[in-house]
Short mmCIF file of C-alpha atoms in Angstrom, two decimals:
data_model
loop_
_atom_site.label_atom_id
_atom_site.label_comp_id
_atom_site.label_asym_id
_atom_site.label_seq_id
_atom_site.Cartn_x
_atom_site.Cartn_y
_atom_site.Cartn_z
CA UNK A 74 58.33 -32.16 -52.90
CA UNK A 75 55.62 -31.53 -49.71
CA UNK A 76 54.14 -34.73 -48.46
CA UNK A 77 50.84 -34.68 -46.93
CA UNK A 78 49.64 -36.42 -44.05
CA UNK A 79 46.97 -39.26 -44.75
CA UNK A 80 43.15 -37.15 -45.30
CA UNK A 81 45.43 -34.55 -47.52
CA UNK A 82 45.56 -31.36 -45.41
CA UNK A 83 48.47 -30.40 -43.15
CA UNK A 84 48.75 -29.16 -39.83
CA UNK A 85 48.77 -25.21 -40.99
CA UNK A 86 45.74 -26.27 -43.12
CA UNK A 87 44.11 -27.72 -40.20
CA UNK A 88 45.00 -24.46 -38.43
CA UNK A 89 43.51 -22.48 -40.60
CA UNK A 90 39.90 -24.33 -40.64
CA UNK A 91 39.91 -23.80 -36.62
CA UNK A 92 40.63 -20.47 -37.21
CA UNK A 93 38.40 -19.81 -40.09
CA UNK A 94 35.35 -21.37 -38.03
CA UNK A 95 36.02 -19.51 -34.59
CA UNK A 96 35.72 -16.49 -36.63
CA UNK A 97 32.53 -17.35 -37.95
CA UNK A 98 30.91 -18.54 -34.62
CA UNK A 99 32.27 -15.29 -32.69
CA UNK A 100 31.11 -13.69 -35.82
CA UNK A 101 26.75 -15.28 -35.50
CA UNK A 102 27.68 -14.57 -31.67
CA UNK A 103 27.76 -10.47 -32.38
CA UNK A 104 24.77 -10.89 -35.04
CA UNK A 105 22.60 -12.50 -32.32
CA UNK A 106 23.37 -9.84 -29.78
CA UNK A 107 22.55 -7.30 -32.11
CA UNK A 108 19.12 -8.75 -33.47
CA UNK A 109 18.18 -9.34 -29.76
CA UNK A 110 19.12 -5.97 -28.86
CA UNK A 111 16.98 -4.40 -31.66
CA UNK A 112 14.32 -6.77 -30.46
CA UNK A 113 14.62 -6.27 -27.09
CA UNK A 114 11.03 -5.19 -25.41
CA UNK A 115 12.73 -1.92 -23.98
CA UNK A 116 13.27 -0.97 -27.96
CA UNK A 117 9.73 -1.07 -28.32
CA UNK A 118 8.94 2.73 -27.43
CA UNK A 119 6.15 4.88 -28.88
CA UNK A 120 8.40 7.62 -30.25
CA UNK A 121 6.14 10.02 -29.22
CA UNK A 122 5.42 9.54 -25.72
CA UNK A 123 8.25 7.16 -25.49
CA UNK A 124 5.94 4.93 -23.85
CA UNK A 125 6.35 1.41 -23.95
CA UNK A 126 4.14 -1.27 -23.54
CA UNK A 127 6.02 -3.71 -23.39
CA UNK A 128 7.47 -3.35 -20.11
CA UNK A 129 5.91 -2.47 -16.67
CA UNK A 130 4.34 1.04 -15.50
CA UNK A 131 4.81 1.23 -12.07
CA UNK A 132 3.02 4.76 -11.45
CA UNK A 133 1.24 7.49 -13.83
CA UNK A 134 2.13 11.01 -12.09
CA UNK A 135 -1.03 12.99 -13.46
CA UNK A 136 -0.55 16.97 -12.71
CA UNK A 137 -3.78 19.27 -12.74
CA UNK A 138 -2.19 23.03 -12.28
CA UNK A 139 -4.99 26.00 -11.97
CA UNK A 140 -3.69 29.23 -13.72
CA UNK A 141 -7.21 31.01 -13.06
CA UNK A 142 -4.21 33.26 -11.49
CA UNK A 143 -0.95 33.84 -11.77
CA UNK A 144 1.28 31.98 -9.10
CA UNK A 145 3.86 33.96 -7.29
CA UNK A 146 7.29 34.13 -7.27
CA UNK A 147 7.65 31.68 -4.35
CA UNK A 148 5.20 29.29 -5.68
CA UNK A 149 6.89 29.13 -9.67
CA UNK A 150 10.29 27.66 -7.46
CA UNK A 151 8.24 25.56 -5.07
CA UNK A 152 6.19 23.71 -7.98
CA UNK A 153 9.52 23.24 -10.23
CA UNK A 154 11.06 22.17 -7.18
CA UNK A 155 8.42 19.53 -6.75
CA UNK A 156 8.69 17.97 -10.12
CA UNK A 157 12.13 18.30 -9.82
CA UNK A 158 11.78 15.79 -7.87
CA UNK A 159 9.18 13.88 -8.74
CA UNK A 160 10.78 12.82 -12.12
CA UNK A 161 14.29 12.26 -10.09
CA UNK A 162 12.01 9.51 -8.11
CA UNK A 163 10.48 8.18 -11.11
CA UNK A 164 11.26 4.75 -12.66
CA UNK A 165 11.88 4.29 -16.25
CA UNK A 166 8.56 3.92 -18.10
CA UNK A 167 6.52 5.79 -15.39
CA UNK A 168 4.44 8.46 -17.09
CA UNK A 169 4.00 11.97 -16.42
CA UNK A 170 0.59 14.32 -17.50
CA UNK A 171 1.28 17.69 -17.46
CA UNK A 172 -3.00 19.56 -17.80
CA UNK A 173 -4.60 23.12 -16.87
CA UNK A 174 -7.75 23.95 -15.98
CA UNK A 175 -9.38 24.95 -19.56
CA UNK A 176 -11.70 28.17 -19.38
CA UNK A 177 -12.74 27.80 -22.89
CA UNK A 178 -13.98 24.05 -22.62
CA UNK A 179 -14.31 24.55 -18.81
CA UNK A 180 -13.14 22.06 -17.73
CA UNK A 181 -9.49 20.10 -18.20
CA UNK A 182 -7.29 20.97 -21.28
CA UNK A 183 -5.22 18.40 -23.98
CA UNK A 184 -2.35 17.40 -21.64
CA UNK A 185 0.52 20.36 -21.78
CA UNK A 186 3.10 17.12 -21.75
CA UNK A 187 2.74 13.60 -21.46
CA UNK A 188 5.62 11.43 -21.85
CA UNK A 189 6.93 8.28 -20.20
CA UNK A 190 10.22 8.40 -18.82
CA UNK A 191 13.02 6.93 -20.59
CA UNK A 192 16.50 5.16 -19.20
CA UNK A 193 19.50 7.06 -19.49
CA UNK A 194 22.99 6.78 -19.94
CA UNK A 195 23.67 5.26 -16.44
CA UNK A 196 20.68 2.83 -17.26
CA UNK A 197 22.47 0.57 -20.59
CA UNK A 198 24.95 -1.16 -20.98
CA UNK A 199 28.56 -0.25 -22.52
CA UNK A 200 28.04 -2.96 -25.18
CA UNK A 201 24.78 -3.77 -26.29
CA UNK A 202 23.76 0.85 -26.23
CA UNK A 203 25.09 4.37 -26.90
CA UNK A 204 24.95 5.75 -23.75
CA UNK A 205 25.35 9.16 -25.80
CA UNK A 206 22.44 9.14 -27.40
CA UNK A 207 20.43 7.73 -24.68
CA UNK A 208 21.42 10.73 -22.70
CA UNK A 209 20.41 12.81 -25.63
CA UNK A 210 16.67 11.53 -26.07
CA UNK A 211 16.48 11.36 -22.27
CA UNK A 212 17.43 15.45 -22.62
CA UNK A 213 15.20 16.48 -25.77
CA UNK A 214 12.46 14.33 -25.38
CA UNK A 215 11.73 14.11 -21.76
CA UNK A 216 13.18 16.63 -19.81
CA UNK A 217 13.38 20.10 -21.62
CA UNK A 218 9.28 19.63 -22.81
CA UNK A 219 8.58 18.76 -19.11
CA UNK A 220 10.98 21.86 -18.07
CA UNK A 221 9.42 24.45 -21.28
CA UNK A 222 5.20 23.06 -20.37
CA UNK A 223 5.89 24.34 -16.66
CA UNK A 224 8.03 27.07 -17.45
CA UNK A 225 4.48 28.15 -19.95
CA UNK A 226 1.98 26.70 -17.36
CA UNK A 227 3.33 29.18 -14.31
CA UNK A 228 2.89 31.73 -16.38
CA UNK A 229 -0.53 32.04 -17.16
CA UNK A 230 -3.09 34.69 -15.94
CA UNK A 231 -6.43 35.22 -15.07
CA UNK A 232 -9.46 33.97 -15.49
CA UNK A 233 -13.52 34.27 -14.88
CA UNK A 234 -13.67 30.45 -14.35
CA UNK A 235 -12.02 27.92 -11.76
CA UNK A 236 -13.31 24.49 -13.13
CA UNK A 237 -11.71 22.27 -10.69
CA UNK A 238 -14.47 19.75 -10.56
CA UNK A 239 -14.81 19.70 -14.08
CA UNK A 240 -11.34 19.46 -14.46
CA UNK A 241 -11.45 16.09 -12.01
CA UNK A 242 -14.61 14.46 -13.95
CA UNK A 243 -13.01 15.25 -16.90
CA UNK A 244 -10.20 13.03 -16.18
CA UNK A 245 -12.17 9.85 -15.72
CA UNK A 246 -14.89 10.85 -18.60
CA UNK A 247 -12.03 11.38 -21.22
CA UNK A 248 -9.82 7.95 -19.54
CA UNK A 249 -6.89 10.33 -19.25
CA UNK A 250 -5.69 7.87 -16.24
CA UNK A 251 -3.05 5.38 -17.22
CA UNK A 252 -5.36 1.26 -17.34
CA UNK A 253 -1.43 -0.08 -17.46
CA UNK A 254 0.13 1.93 -14.60
CA UNK A 255 0.13 0.05 -11.33
CA UNK A 256 0.00 3.20 -9.04
CA UNK A 257 -1.46 7.11 -10.22
CA UNK A 258 -0.61 10.12 -8.53
CA UNK A 259 -2.81 12.36 -9.54
CA UNK A 260 -1.14 16.51 -7.89
CA UNK A 261 -3.74 18.87 -7.59
CA UNK A 262 -2.29 22.56 -8.06
CA UNK A 263 -4.53 25.29 -6.98
CA UNK A 264 -5.90 27.33 -4.59
CA UNK A 265 -9.11 25.36 -4.71
CA UNK A 266 -11.39 28.38 -5.09
CA UNK A 267 -14.08 26.24 -7.13
CA UNK A 268 -15.86 28.66 -9.46
CA UNK A 269 -18.14 27.43 -11.79
CA UNK A 270 -22.08 26.28 -12.80
CA UNK A 271 -20.81 22.91 -10.60
CA UNK A 272 -20.46 26.01 -7.60
CA UNK A 273 -19.21 28.42 -6.48
CA UNK A 274 -17.08 29.46 -3.57
CA UNK A 275 -17.57 32.95 -4.27
CA UNK A 276 -21.21 32.38 -3.82
CA UNK A 277 -22.04 29.84 -1.06
CA UNK A 278 -18.32 28.98 0.57
CA UNK A 279 -17.76 26.08 1.53
CA UNK A 280 -20.98 24.45 1.41
CA UNK A 281 -20.41 25.06 -2.84
CA UNK A 282 -18.35 21.99 -2.11
CA UNK A 283 -20.04 19.69 -0.07
CA UNK A 284 -22.63 20.08 -3.04
CA UNK A 285 -20.45 18.72 -5.59
CA UNK A 286 -21.36 15.51 -7.84
CA UNK A 287 -19.27 12.46 -6.80
CA UNK A 288 -16.45 11.18 -9.58
CA UNK A 289 -14.96 7.72 -9.45
CA UNK A 290 -10.84 8.73 -8.98
CA UNK A 291 -10.36 5.14 -6.34
CA UNK A 292 -7.17 4.39 -9.19
CA UNK A 293 -5.59 7.88 -8.01
CA UNK A 294 -3.44 8.75 -4.67
CA UNK A 295 -4.88 11.95 -4.87
CA UNK A 296 -2.87 15.16 -2.72
CA UNK A 297 -3.04 18.88 -2.88
CA UNK A 298 -0.67 21.79 -3.51
CA UNK A 299 -2.62 24.66 -2.15
CA UNK A 300 -1.67 27.88 -3.23
CA UNK A 301 -2.54 30.49 -0.77
CA UNK A 302 -3.45 34.29 -2.27
CA UNK A 303 -3.55 36.95 -0.30
CA UNK A 304 -6.93 38.58 -2.01
CA UNK A 305 -8.33 35.33 -1.62
CA UNK A 306 -8.14 34.96 2.04
CA UNK A 307 -11.57 35.34 2.83
CA UNK A 308 -11.81 32.05 1.31
CA UNK A 309 -9.44 30.29 2.06
CA UNK A 310 -10.64 28.97 5.63
CA UNK A 311 -9.93 26.22 7.52
CA UNK A 312 -13.67 25.05 6.63
CA UNK A 313 -12.98 25.02 3.19
CA UNK A 314 -9.75 22.90 3.68
CA UNK A 315 -12.16 20.90 5.26
CA UNK A 316 -14.40 20.68 2.70
CA UNK A 317 -12.14 19.36 0.42
CA UNK A 318 -10.26 16.56 2.14
CA UNK A 319 -13.65 15.32 2.73
CA UNK A 320 -14.65 15.63 -0.78
CA UNK A 321 -11.62 14.19 -2.30
CA UNK A 322 -11.63 11.20 0.67
CA UNK A 323 -15.13 10.16 -0.57
CA UNK A 324 -13.92 9.69 -4.40
CA UNK A 325 -10.53 8.91 -4.70
CA UNK A 326 -7.24 7.11 -2.35
CA UNK A 327 -6.98 11.01 -0.67
CA UNK A 328 -3.50 11.70 1.04
CA UNK A 329 -3.05 15.11 1.89
CA UNK A 330 -3.34 19.04 1.35
CA UNK A 331 -0.38 21.19 1.11
CA UNK A 332 -0.40 25.05 1.71
CA UNK A 333 1.78 26.67 -0.55
CA UNK A 334 2.54 30.58 1.25
CA UNK A 335 2.15 33.51 -1.89
#
């Protein structure tokens, strides 16, 4: 007949109970990790824009692209490389917004694309995240939409007006600059031939720019990718370039103008 030690539990019983309690502790730890992962701030992103208001946003990169004339083959390739570099250098949760000059509304279009950069598989832990899912999210919801948007934009045709000033003014009036971003980088892609009721380079030359009303783009670090066009060579003068430099420096944190050959 089996005899039990004082207390009523054998050594095997106590060993079994210890294993059971240890298993419960491991299970509780795994559940806590899962709950913590699901409720982590980095998972609380907007499903439409991928922007996460619980994480810091270093930069908002805004592109305003003038499609009043079609881009040359070289200019298309240059712009694609330029934006690809910007994407590569951007941090997680940085925002990208792409607009065009809209002839219909005589100003800024609705955003062609407006998304924040999500993490890639390399940015997440194998223990707490599905890297394949993260990479698929990055490609399908961020990288490919930007590529499609840019491809559609660079195929733009001729328009009768070129409302560059109005588009810049709309950025402020419509509050298109992200107030949560630490920095705002504004890139204007245009031949810079302002042509609207606010002023026309065709009619007034560089003085059309000096006479434009002021706008408040102080938060934006502004640069210009100046699209040289053979047919506008007589208008795209050094005097016009200086006029734009002076105007943009007066209304924003102006960086530079880079001319892009045809």
